[in-house]
Each structure stands twice: as C-alpha cells, then as structure tokens.
CSV table of C-alpha atoms in Angstrom, one decimal:
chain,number,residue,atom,x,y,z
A,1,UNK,CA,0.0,0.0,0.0
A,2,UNK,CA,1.4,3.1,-0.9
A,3,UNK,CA,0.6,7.0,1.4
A,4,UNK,CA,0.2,9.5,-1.7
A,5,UNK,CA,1.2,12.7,0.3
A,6,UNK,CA,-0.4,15.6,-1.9
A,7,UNK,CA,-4.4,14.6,-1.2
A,8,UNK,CA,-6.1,17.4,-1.1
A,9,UNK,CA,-3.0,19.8,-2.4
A,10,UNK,CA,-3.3,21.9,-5.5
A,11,UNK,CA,-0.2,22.2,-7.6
A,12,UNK,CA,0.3,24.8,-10.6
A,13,UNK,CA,2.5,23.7,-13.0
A,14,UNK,CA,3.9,26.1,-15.9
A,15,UNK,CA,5.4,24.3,-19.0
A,16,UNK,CA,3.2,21.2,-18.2
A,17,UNK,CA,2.5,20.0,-22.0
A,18,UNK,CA,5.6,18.4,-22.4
A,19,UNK,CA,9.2,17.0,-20.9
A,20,UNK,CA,10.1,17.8,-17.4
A,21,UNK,CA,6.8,19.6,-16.8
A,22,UNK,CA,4.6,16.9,-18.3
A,23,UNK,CA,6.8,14.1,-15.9
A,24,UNK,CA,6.3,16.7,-13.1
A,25,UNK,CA,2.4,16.6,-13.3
A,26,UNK,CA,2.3,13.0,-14.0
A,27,UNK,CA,4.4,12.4,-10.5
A,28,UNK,CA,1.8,14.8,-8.4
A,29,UNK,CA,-1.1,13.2,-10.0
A,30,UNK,CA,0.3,9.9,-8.9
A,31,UNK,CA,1.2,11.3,-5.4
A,32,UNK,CA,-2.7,12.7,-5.0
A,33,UNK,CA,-2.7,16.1,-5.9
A,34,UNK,CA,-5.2,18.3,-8.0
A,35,UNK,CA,-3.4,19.6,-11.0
A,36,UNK,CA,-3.8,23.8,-12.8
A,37,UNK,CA,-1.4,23.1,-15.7
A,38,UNK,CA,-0.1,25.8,-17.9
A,39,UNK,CA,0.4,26.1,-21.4
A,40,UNK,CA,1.3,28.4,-24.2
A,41,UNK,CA,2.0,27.1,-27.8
A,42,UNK,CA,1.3,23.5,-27.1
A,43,UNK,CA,-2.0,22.0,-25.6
A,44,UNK,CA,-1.9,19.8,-22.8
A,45,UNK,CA,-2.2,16.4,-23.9
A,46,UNK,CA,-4.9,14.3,-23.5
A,47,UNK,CA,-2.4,11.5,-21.9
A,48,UNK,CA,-1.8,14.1,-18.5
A,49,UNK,CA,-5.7,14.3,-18.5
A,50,UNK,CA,-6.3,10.8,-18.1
A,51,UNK,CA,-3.6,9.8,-15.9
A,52,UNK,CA,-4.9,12.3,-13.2
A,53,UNK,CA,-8.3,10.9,-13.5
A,54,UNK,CA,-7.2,7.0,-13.3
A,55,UNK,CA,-5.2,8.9,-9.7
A,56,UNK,CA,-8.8,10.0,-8.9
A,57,UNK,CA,-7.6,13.8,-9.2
A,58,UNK,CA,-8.2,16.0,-11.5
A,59,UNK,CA,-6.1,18.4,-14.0
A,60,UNK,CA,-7.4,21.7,-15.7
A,61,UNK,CA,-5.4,22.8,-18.5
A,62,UNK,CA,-5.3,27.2,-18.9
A,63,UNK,CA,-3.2,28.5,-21.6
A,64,UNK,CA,-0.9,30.7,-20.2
A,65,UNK,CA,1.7,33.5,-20.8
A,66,UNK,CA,3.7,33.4,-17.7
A,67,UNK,CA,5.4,36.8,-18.9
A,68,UNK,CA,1.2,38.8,-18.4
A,69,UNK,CA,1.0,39.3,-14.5
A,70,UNK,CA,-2.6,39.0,-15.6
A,71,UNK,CA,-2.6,35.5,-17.3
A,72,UNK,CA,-0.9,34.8,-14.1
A,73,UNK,CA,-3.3,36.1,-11.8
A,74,UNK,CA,-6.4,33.8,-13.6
A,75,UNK,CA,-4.0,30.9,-13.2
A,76,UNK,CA,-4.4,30.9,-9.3
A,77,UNK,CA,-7.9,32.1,-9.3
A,78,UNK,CA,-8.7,29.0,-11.6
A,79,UNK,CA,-6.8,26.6,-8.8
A,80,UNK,CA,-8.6,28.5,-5.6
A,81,UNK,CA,-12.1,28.5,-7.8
A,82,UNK,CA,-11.8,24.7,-8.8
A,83,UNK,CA,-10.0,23.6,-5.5
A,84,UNK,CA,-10.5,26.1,-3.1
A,85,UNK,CA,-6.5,26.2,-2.3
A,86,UNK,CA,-3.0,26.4,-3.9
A,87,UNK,CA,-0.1,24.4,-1.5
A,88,UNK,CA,2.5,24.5,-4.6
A,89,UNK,CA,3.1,26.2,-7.5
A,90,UNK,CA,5.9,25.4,-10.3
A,91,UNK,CA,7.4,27.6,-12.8
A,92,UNK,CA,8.8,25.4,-15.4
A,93,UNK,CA,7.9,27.4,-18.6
A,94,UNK,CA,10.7,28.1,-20.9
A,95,UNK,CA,10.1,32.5,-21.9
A,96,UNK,CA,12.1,33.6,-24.5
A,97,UNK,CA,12.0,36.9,-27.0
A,98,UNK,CA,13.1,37.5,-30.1
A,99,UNK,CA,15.9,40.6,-31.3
C-alpha cells in the first residue's frame, strides 16, 4: 500500500504539455494532488488528463503567458475556484523573445 502525500494539495504547474513539466504533473497526479497546468503554444495532452483521473484527481489545463501578471493572476484564481486552495506552485515554462 502506498501514502500519496499531496491529497487534497493543488499544484500549478507552468510548461506542463511536455518534458520535465509533463513528468512533473504525472508524479503529483500519482502522489494525489489536484493539478492547474499551464500552457502556451502547445495543448496539454490528452495522456496528462487521463492519468490524473485513473489517480482519482483532477487536471485543468489554462493557456498561459507566464510573462502577463494577468494570465498569471487567472491561473491561481482558476486553482482557488476549482479547489478552493493552492499548496505548490511550479514555474517550469521556458520564456524567451526575439531581437
């Protein structure tokens, strides 16, 4: 039997569609936490979706530009709205501009 130790936590993760983000979210799904998961230029996938819900939690996907403080602002208000709390929140999104 194994003690999942985030039920009941919310977790925002930036950069969560794909590589260290996406195996992020797929480690606090499987440790019991609610998921907010940000993106930008590429969807979530459908494959983070369904591995939170065989967990038994849930994962909202928002699209995201970490670099608006607005965008940033409706991320938490979508974690406190769907789960009444946020215990951890990742930046993992990769920003970059061009000259």
């Amino acid at each position: 039997m194994s003690c999942k130790r985030f039920v009941e936590k919310t977790v925002i993760i930036t950069g969560a569609s794909s590589g260290i983000g996406k195996s992020i979210a797929m480690e606090f799904a499987k440790e019991g936490a609610n998921l907010v998961l940000g993106y930008y230029t590429h969807p979530i996938p459908d494959e983070i979706i369904k591995n939170a819900e065989s967990e038994g939690v849930k994962a909202i996907p928002v699209k995201v530009d970490v670099r608006k403080k607005s965008d940033c602002e409706m991320m938490v208000s979508t974690a406190v709205d769907m789960f009444d709390r946020l215990d951890i929140a990742i930046n993992n999104a990769g920003v970059s501009t061009m000259n």
